[in-house]
Coordinates of C-alpha atoms and ligand atoms in Angstrom, one line a residue:
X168 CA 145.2 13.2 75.2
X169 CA 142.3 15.8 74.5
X170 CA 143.1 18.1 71.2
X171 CA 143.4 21.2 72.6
X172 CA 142.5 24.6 70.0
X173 CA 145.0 27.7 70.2
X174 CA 142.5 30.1 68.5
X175 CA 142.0 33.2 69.8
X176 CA 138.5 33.9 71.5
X177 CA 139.0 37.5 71.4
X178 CA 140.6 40.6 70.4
X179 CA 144.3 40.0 72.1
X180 CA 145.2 42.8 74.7
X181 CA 147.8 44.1 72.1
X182 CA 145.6 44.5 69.6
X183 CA 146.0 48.0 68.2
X184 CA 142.7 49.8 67.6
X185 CA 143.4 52.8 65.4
X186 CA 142.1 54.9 63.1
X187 CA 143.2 56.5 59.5
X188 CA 143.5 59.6 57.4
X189 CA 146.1 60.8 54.4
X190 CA 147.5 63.9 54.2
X191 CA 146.3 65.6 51.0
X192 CA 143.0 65.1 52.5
X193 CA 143.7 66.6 55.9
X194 CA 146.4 68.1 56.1
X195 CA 146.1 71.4 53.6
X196 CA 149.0 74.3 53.7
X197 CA 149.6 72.6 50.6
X198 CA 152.1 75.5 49.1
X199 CA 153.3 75.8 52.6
X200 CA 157.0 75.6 54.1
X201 CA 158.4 73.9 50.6
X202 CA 156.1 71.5 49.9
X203 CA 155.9 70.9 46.3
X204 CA 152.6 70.6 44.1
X205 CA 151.3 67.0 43.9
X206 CA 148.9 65.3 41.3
X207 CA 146.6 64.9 44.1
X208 CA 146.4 69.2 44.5
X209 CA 146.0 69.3 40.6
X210 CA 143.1 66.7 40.2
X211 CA 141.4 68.7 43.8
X212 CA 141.5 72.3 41.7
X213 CA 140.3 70.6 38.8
X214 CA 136.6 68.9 40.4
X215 CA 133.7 70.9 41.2
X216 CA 134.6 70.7 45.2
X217 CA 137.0 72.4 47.6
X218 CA 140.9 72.2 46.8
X219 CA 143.6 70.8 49.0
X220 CA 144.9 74.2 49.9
X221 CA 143.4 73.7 53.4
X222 CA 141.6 70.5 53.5
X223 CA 140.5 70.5 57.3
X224 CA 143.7 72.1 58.1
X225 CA 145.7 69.4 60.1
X226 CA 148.8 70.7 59.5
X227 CA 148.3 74.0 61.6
X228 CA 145.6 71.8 63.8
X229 CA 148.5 68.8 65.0
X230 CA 148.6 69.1 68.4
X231 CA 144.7 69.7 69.2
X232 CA 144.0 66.7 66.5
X233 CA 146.6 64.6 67.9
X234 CA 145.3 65.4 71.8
X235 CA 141.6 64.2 70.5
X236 CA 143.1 60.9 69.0
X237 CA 145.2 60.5 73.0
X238 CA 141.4 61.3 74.3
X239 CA 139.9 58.9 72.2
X240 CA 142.5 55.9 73.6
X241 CA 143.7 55.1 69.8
X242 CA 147.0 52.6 69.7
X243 CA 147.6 53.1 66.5
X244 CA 147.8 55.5 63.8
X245 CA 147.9 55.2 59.9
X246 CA 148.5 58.4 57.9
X247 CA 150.4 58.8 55.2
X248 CA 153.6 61.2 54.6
X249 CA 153.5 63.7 51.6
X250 CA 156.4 63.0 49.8
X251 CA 156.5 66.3 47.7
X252 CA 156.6 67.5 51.5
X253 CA 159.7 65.6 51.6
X254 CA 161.3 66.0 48.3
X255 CA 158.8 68.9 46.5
X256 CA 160.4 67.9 43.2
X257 CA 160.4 64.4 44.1
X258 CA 163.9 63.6 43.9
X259 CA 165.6 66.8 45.0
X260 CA 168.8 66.6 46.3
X261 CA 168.0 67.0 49.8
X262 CA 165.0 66.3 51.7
X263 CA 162.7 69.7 52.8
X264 CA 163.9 70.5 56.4
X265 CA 160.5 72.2 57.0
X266 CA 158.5 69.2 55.8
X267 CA 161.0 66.6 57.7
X268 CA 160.3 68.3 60.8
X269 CA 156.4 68.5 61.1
X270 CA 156.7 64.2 60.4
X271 CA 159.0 64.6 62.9
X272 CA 157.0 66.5 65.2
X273 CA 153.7 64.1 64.0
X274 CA 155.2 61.2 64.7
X275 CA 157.0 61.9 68.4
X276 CA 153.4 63.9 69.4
X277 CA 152.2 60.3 68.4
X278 CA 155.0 58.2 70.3
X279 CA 154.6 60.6 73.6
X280 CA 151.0 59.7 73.9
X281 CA 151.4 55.8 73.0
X282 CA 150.1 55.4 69.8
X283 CA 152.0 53.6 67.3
X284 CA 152.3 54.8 64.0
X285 CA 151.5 53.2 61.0
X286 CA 152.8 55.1 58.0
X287 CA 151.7 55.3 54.4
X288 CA 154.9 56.1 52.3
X289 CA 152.4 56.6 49.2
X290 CA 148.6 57.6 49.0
X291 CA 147.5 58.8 45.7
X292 CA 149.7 62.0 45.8
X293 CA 152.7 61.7 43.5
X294 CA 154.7 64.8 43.2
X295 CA 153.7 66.9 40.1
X296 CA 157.4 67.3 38.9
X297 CA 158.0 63.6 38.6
X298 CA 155.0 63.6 36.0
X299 CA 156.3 66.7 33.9
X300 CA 160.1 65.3 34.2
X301 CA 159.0 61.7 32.7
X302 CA 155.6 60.9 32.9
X303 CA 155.4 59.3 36.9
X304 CA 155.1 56.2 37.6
X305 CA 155.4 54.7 33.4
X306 CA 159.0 55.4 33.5
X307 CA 161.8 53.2 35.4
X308 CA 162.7 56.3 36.7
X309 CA 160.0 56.6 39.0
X310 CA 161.3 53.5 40.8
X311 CA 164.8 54.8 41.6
X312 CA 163.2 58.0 43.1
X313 CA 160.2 55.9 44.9
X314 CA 163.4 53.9 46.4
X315 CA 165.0 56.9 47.7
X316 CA 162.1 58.5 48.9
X317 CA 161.4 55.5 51.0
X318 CA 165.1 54.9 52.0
X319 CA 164.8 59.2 53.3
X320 CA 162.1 58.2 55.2
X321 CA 163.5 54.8 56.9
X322 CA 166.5 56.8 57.2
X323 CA 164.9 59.9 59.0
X324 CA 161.9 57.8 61.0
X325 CA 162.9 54.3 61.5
X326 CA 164.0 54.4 64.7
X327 CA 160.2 55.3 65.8
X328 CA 158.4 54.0 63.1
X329 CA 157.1 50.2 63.4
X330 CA 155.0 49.8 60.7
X331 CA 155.2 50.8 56.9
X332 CA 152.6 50.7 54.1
X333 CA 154.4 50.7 50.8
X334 CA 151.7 52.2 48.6
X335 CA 147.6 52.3 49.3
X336 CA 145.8 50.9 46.5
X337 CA 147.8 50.5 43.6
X338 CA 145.0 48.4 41.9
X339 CA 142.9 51.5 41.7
X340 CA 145.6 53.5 40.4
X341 CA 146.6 50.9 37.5
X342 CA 142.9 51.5 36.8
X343 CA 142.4 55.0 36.8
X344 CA 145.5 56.1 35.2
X345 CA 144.5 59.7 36.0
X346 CA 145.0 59.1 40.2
X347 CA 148.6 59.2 38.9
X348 CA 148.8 62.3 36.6
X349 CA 149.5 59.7 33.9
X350 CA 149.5 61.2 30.0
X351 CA 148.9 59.3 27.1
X352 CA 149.4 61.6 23.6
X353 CA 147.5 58.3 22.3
X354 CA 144.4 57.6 24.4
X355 CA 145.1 53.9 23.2
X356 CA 148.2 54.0 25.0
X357 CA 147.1 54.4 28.4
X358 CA 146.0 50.8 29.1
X359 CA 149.9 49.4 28.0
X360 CA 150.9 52.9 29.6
X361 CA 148.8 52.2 32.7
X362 CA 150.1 48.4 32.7
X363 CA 153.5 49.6 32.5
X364 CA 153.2 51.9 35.5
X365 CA 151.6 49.0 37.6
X366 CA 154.9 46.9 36.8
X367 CA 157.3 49.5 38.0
X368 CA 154.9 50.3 41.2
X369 CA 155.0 46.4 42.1
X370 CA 158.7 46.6 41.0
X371 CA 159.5 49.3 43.6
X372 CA 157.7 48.0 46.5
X373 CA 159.8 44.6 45.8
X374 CA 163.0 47.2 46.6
X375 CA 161.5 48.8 49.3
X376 CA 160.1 45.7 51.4
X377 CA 163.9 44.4 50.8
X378 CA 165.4 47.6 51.5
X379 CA 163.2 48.0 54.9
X380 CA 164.6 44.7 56.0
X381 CA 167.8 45.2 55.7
X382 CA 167.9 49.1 57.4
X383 CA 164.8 48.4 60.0
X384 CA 165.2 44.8 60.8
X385 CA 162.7 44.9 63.3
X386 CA 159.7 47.1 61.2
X387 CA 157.5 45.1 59.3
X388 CA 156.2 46.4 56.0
X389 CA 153.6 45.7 53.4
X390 CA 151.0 47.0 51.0
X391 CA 147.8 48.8 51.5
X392 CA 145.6 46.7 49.2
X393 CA 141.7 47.8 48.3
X394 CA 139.8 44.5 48.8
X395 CA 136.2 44.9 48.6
X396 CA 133.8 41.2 49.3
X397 CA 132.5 40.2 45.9
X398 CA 130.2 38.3 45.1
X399 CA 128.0 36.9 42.2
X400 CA 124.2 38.1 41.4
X401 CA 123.7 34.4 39.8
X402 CA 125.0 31.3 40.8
X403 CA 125.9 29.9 37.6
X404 CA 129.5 28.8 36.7
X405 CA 129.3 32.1 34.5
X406 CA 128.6 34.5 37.0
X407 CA 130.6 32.7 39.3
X408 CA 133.9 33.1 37.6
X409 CA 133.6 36.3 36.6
X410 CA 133.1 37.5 40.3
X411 CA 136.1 35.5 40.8
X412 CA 138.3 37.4 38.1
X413 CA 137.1 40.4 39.2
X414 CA 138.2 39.6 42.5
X415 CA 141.4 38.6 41.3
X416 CA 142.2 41.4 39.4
X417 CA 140.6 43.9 41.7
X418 CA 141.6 42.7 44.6
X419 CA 144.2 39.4 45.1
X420 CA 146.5 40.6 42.5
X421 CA 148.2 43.5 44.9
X422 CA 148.6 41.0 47.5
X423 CA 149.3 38.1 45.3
X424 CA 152.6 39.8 44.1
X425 CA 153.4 41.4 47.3
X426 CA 153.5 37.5 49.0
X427 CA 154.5 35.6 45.8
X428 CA 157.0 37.1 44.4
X429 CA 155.8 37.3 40.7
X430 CA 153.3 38.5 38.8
X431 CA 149.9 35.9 38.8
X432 CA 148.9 33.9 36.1
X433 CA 145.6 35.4 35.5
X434 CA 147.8 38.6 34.8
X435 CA 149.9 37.6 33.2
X436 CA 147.0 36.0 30.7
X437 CA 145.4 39.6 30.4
X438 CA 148.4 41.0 29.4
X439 CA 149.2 38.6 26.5
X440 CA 145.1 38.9 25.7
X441 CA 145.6 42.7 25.5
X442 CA 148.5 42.6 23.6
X443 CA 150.2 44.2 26.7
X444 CA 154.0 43.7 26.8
X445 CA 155.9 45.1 29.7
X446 CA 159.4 46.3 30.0
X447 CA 161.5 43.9 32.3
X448 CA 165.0 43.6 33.0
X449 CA 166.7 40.6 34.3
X450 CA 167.6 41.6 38.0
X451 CA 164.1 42.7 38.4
X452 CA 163.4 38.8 38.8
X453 CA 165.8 39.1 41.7
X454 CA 164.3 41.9 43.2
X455 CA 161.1 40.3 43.1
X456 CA 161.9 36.9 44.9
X457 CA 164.0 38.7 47.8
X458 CA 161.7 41.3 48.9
X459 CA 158.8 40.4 50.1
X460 CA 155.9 42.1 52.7
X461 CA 155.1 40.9 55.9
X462 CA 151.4 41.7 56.3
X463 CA 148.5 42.7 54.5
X464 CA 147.2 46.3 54.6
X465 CA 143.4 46.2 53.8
X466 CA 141.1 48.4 52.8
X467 CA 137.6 47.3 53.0
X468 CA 134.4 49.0 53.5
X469 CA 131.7 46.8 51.7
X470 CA 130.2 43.6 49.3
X471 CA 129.9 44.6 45.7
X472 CA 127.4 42.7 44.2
X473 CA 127.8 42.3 40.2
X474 CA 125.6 41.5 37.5
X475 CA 126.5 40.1 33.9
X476 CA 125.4 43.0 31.8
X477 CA 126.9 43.0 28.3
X478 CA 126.0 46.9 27.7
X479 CA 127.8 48.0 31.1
X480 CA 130.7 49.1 31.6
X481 CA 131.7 50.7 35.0
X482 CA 133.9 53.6 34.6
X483 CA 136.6 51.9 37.3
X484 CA 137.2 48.8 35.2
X485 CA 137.1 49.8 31.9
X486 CA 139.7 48.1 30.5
X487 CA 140.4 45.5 32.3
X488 CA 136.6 43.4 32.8
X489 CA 133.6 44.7 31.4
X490 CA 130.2 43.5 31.0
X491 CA 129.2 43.8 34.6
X492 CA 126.8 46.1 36.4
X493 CA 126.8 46.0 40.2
X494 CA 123.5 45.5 41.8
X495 CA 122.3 46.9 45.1
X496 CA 121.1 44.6 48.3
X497 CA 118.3 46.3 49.4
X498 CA 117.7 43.8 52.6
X499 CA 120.5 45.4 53.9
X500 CA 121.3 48.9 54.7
X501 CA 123.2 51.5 51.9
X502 CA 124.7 54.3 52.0
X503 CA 123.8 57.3 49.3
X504 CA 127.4 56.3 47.6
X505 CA 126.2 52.7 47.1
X506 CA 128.4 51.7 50.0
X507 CA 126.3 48.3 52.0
X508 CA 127.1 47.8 55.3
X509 CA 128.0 43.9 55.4
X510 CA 129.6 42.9 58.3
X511 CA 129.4 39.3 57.2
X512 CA 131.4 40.5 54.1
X513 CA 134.3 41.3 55.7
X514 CA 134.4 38.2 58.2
X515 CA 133.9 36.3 54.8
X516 CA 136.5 38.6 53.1
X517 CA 139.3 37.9 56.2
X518 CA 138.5 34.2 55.5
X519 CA 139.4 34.3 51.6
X520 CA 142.6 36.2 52.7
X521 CA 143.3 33.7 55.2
X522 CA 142.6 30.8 53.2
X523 CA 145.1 32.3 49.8
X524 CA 148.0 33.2 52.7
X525 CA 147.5 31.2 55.9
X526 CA 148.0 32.8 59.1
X527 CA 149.3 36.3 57.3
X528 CA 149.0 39.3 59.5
X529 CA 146.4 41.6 58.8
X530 CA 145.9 45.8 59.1
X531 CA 142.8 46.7 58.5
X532 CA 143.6 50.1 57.2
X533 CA 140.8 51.4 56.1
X534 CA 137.0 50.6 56.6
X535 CA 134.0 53.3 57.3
X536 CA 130.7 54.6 56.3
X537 CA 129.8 58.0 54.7
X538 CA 127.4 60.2 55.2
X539 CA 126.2 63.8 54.7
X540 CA 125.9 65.6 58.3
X541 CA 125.4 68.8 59.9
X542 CA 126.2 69.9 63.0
X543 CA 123.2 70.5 65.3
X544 CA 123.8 72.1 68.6
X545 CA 127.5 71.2 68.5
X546 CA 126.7 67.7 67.9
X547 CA 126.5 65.0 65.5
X548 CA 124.7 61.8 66.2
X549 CA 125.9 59.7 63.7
X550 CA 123.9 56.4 64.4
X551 CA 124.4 54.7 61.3
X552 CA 128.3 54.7 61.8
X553 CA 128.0 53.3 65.3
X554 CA 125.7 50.7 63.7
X555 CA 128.2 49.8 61.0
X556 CA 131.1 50.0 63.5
X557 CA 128.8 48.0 65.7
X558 CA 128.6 44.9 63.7
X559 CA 131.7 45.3 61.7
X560 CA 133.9 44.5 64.5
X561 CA 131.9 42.4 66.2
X562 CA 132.3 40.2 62.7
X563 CA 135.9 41.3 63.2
X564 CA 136.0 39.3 66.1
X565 CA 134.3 36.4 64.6
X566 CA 137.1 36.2 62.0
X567 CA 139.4 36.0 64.8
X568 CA 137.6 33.5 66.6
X569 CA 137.5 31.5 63.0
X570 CA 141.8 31.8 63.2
X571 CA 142.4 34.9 61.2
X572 CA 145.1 37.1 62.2
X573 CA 143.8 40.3 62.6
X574 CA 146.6 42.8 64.5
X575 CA 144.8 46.2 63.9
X576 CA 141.9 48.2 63.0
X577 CA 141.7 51.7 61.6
X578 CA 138.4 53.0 60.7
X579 CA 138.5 55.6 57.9
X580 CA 138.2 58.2 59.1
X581 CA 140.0 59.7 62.6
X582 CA 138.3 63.1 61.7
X583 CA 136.1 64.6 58.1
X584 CA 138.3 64.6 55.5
X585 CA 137.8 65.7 51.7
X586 CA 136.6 62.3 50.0
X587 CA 138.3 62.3 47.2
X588 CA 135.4 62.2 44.9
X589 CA 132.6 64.3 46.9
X590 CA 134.6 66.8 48.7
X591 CA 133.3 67.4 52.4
X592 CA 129.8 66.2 51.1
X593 CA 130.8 63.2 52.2
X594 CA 132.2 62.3 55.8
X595 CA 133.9 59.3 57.0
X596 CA 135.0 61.3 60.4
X597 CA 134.7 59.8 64.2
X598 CA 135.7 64.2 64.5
X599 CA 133.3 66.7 62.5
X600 CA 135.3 69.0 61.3
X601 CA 133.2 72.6 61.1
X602 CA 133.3 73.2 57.2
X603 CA 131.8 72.8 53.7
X604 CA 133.3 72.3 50.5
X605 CA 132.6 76.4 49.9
X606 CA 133.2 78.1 53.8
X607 CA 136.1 76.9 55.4
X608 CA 134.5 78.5 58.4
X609 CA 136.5 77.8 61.6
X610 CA 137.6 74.6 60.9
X611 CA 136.4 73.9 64.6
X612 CA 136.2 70.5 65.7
X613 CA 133.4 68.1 67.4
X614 CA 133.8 64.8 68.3
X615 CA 130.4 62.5 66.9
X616 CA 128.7 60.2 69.0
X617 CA 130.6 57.5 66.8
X618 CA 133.4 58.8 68.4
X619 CA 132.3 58.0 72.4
X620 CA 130.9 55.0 71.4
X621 CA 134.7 53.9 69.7
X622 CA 136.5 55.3 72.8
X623 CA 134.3 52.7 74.7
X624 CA 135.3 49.8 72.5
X625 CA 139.6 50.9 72.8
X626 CA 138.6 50.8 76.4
X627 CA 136.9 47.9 77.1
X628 CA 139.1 45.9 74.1
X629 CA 135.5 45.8 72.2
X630 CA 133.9 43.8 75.5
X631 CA 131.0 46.7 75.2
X632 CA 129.8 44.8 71.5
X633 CA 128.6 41.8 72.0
X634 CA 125.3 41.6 69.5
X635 CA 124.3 42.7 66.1
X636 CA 122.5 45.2 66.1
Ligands
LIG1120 C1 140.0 54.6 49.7 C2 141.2 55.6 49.7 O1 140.0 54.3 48.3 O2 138.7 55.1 49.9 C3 140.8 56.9 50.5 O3 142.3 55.0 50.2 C4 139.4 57.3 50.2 O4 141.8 57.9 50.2 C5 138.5 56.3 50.6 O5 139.1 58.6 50.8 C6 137.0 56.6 50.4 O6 136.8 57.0 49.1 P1 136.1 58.4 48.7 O7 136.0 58.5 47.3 O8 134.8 58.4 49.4 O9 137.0 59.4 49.3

């Protein structure tokens, strides 16, 4: 009897090729029809860029942005619901009819032209009230209302909605404190503060992932975990190990919780080194062992490379590992935001997953290059993106071929969004959207070369890639 290999040799014909955005960065009428003021509009007034009072103006833009994604051939969709759109105070008594029904009308625009939607219950964009009624995400509170919020929107979308992220990146949140409104009267609070707040966010997903079984039996559900490829500038054990706790840390520990169950060792280390002690409660154990995700979300877009460096001390990880500077490639192409493009990085990067959780299910939900462009002549030929796209998923593929299980793939961004660090100066989009971060102009739309050259793959299930290039 000859051994006979059940690998895939290609993207399956029900792969889902998609594309992402959040609302705070696209959709604006951010005081509009109820919706309440979020951490993510505060920390937009406060930077040097545009605000999220109009963003690129989704929300009065759905049905022309919705009949460019139908154009474009997407399957899938991942955007994230607003939940002071929902509950404007966070935990109001009754959900916001006006912000129930443009979901409502998103998600069946979505359904009527065949594209699944993949939903974000939580992206960076707490409601404001929840931090001036008990400081967010550091108080148990914040649990119970995450809970409800979730249980609204399983309640009010489940019936259409397949697939649920529970929150994107809470690594970088635990990190930068700030991404969640968090206020410490202490600034030597905010680490056990921070820590704290990462507890109760793992805590709450453990409810939801429970909770989504038991009302949507047939959704699946999971995290939206920042995983970036990292690697050591050395090879010595040194270097070596440090990559690997950043890695862990950074990256595994999201997903190590989500899949395990409990929190990791190695975090559990840096807690007791920190002198770190959480606030548990007994059935939290239980909570922990019965709910569980059933895929990854990741968000990757490059390799970090990192340096020992005693003196440094990136502004990301203070806190948690210092002593590391990360070093630019320059055999490879960069972006001005010190982005590579390392297509081997993420076929190495779905292996490691692989390897720590066999045969999981991954969403890529995020995974782009930015740029500064300008419109010329109504068009924007945005080479470098179809270069990175290019080779990205034809290492995509590769991964597949080497057994991963890859479901989806949603380039950030469907359209120009505000980054949330550079504003409109830098663009992710497959759409230009017509505006700077001081003229909001028309707010007309123009789909980039990028975007032709991504309808191709969706049609031709990514048979038009087969070389580097
Ligand atoms: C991810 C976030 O961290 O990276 C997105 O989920 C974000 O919301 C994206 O926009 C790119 O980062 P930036 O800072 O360029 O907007």
């Amino acid at each position: 009897m000859k051994y006979q290999t059940n690998l895939l040799k290609d993207f399956p014909n029900n792969f889902l090729w998609g594309a992402s955005t959040s609302a705070f960065q696209v959709e604006g009428a951010a005081k509009e029809d109820g919706k309440g003021i979020t951490v993510a509009d505060l920390r937009s007034q406060k930077s040097k860029y545009l605000d999220t009072s109009i963003s690129v103006d989704h929300y009065h833009h759905l049905v022309e942005d919705i009949k460019l994604m139908a154009d474009l051939g997407l399957k899938s969709y991942r955007f994230s619901i607003s939940w002071a759109r929902i509950f404007p105070h966070g935990n109001d008594d009754k959900p916001n009819k006006k912000g129930v029904a443009f979901y409502n009308r998103l998600i069946n625009l979505l359904i009527e032209n065949k594209i699944e939607p993949i939903v974000t219950i939580f992206h960076f964009d707490l409601p404001q009230a929840l931090v001036e009624q008990y400081n967010g995400w550091t108080n148990r509170k914040c649990v119970d209302d995450y809970y409800n919020y979730a249980k609204t929107l399983f309640e009010l979308y489940g019936d259409r909605v397949n697939y649920w992220l529970t929150i994107n990146e809470q690594s970088l949140l635990a990190n930068v404190p700030t991404m969640n409104g968090i206020k410490a009267s202490n600034p030597e609070n905010l680490r056990q503060l921070s820590e704290q707040s990462n507890y109760y966010m793992f805590l709450a997903q453990a409810k939801v992932y429970r909770l989504c079984h038991q009302l949507l039996p047939k959704a699946k559900i999971g995290p939206a975990v920042s995983y970036m490829t990292t690697l050591p500038y050395d090879h010595t054990s040194l270097d070596i190990l440090k990559s690997k706790q950043l890695e862990d840390m950074i990256g595994f520990i999201d997903m190590d919780v989500a899949l395990r169950g409990e929190l990791p060792s190695y975090y559990q280390r840096y807690l007791r080194d920190n002198q770190i002690t959480l606030n548990v409660e007994l059935q939290d154990q239980e909570d922990f062992i019965k709910g569980r995700a059933d895929f990854l979300g990741l968000n990757w877009y490059s390799t970090s490379i990192f340096k020992l460096n005693d003196q440094a001390n990136p502004k990301m990880l203070k806190g948690i590992i210092s002593g590391v500077e990360k070093v630019r490639d320059n055999r490879i192409m960069n972006s001005e935001w010190d982005f590579s493009c390392d297509p081997q990085g993420l076929r190495y990067a779905l292996q490691r997953v692989n390897d720590r959780f066999p045969n999981i299910p991954i969403i890529i939900t995020e995974c782009g290059w930015p740029e500064k462009e300008e419109l010329i002549n109504g068009e924007v030929n945005d080479v470098n993106r179809i270069k990175y796209l290019n080779n990205h998923i034809y290492q995509l593929r590769e991964a597949i071929k080497d057994g991963v299980n890859v479901i989806s793939f949603n380039p950030w961004s469907f359209l120009d969004l505000i980054s949330v660090n550079d504003g409109m100066d830098k663009r992710y989009g497959l759409v230009y959207v017509d505006r700077d971060n001081y003229d909001k102009k028309e707010l007309k739309r123009y789909p980039k070369s990028s975007y032709y050259f991504y309808q191709k793959v969706i049609n031709t299930n990514a048979n038009n890639i087969n070389k580097m290039i």
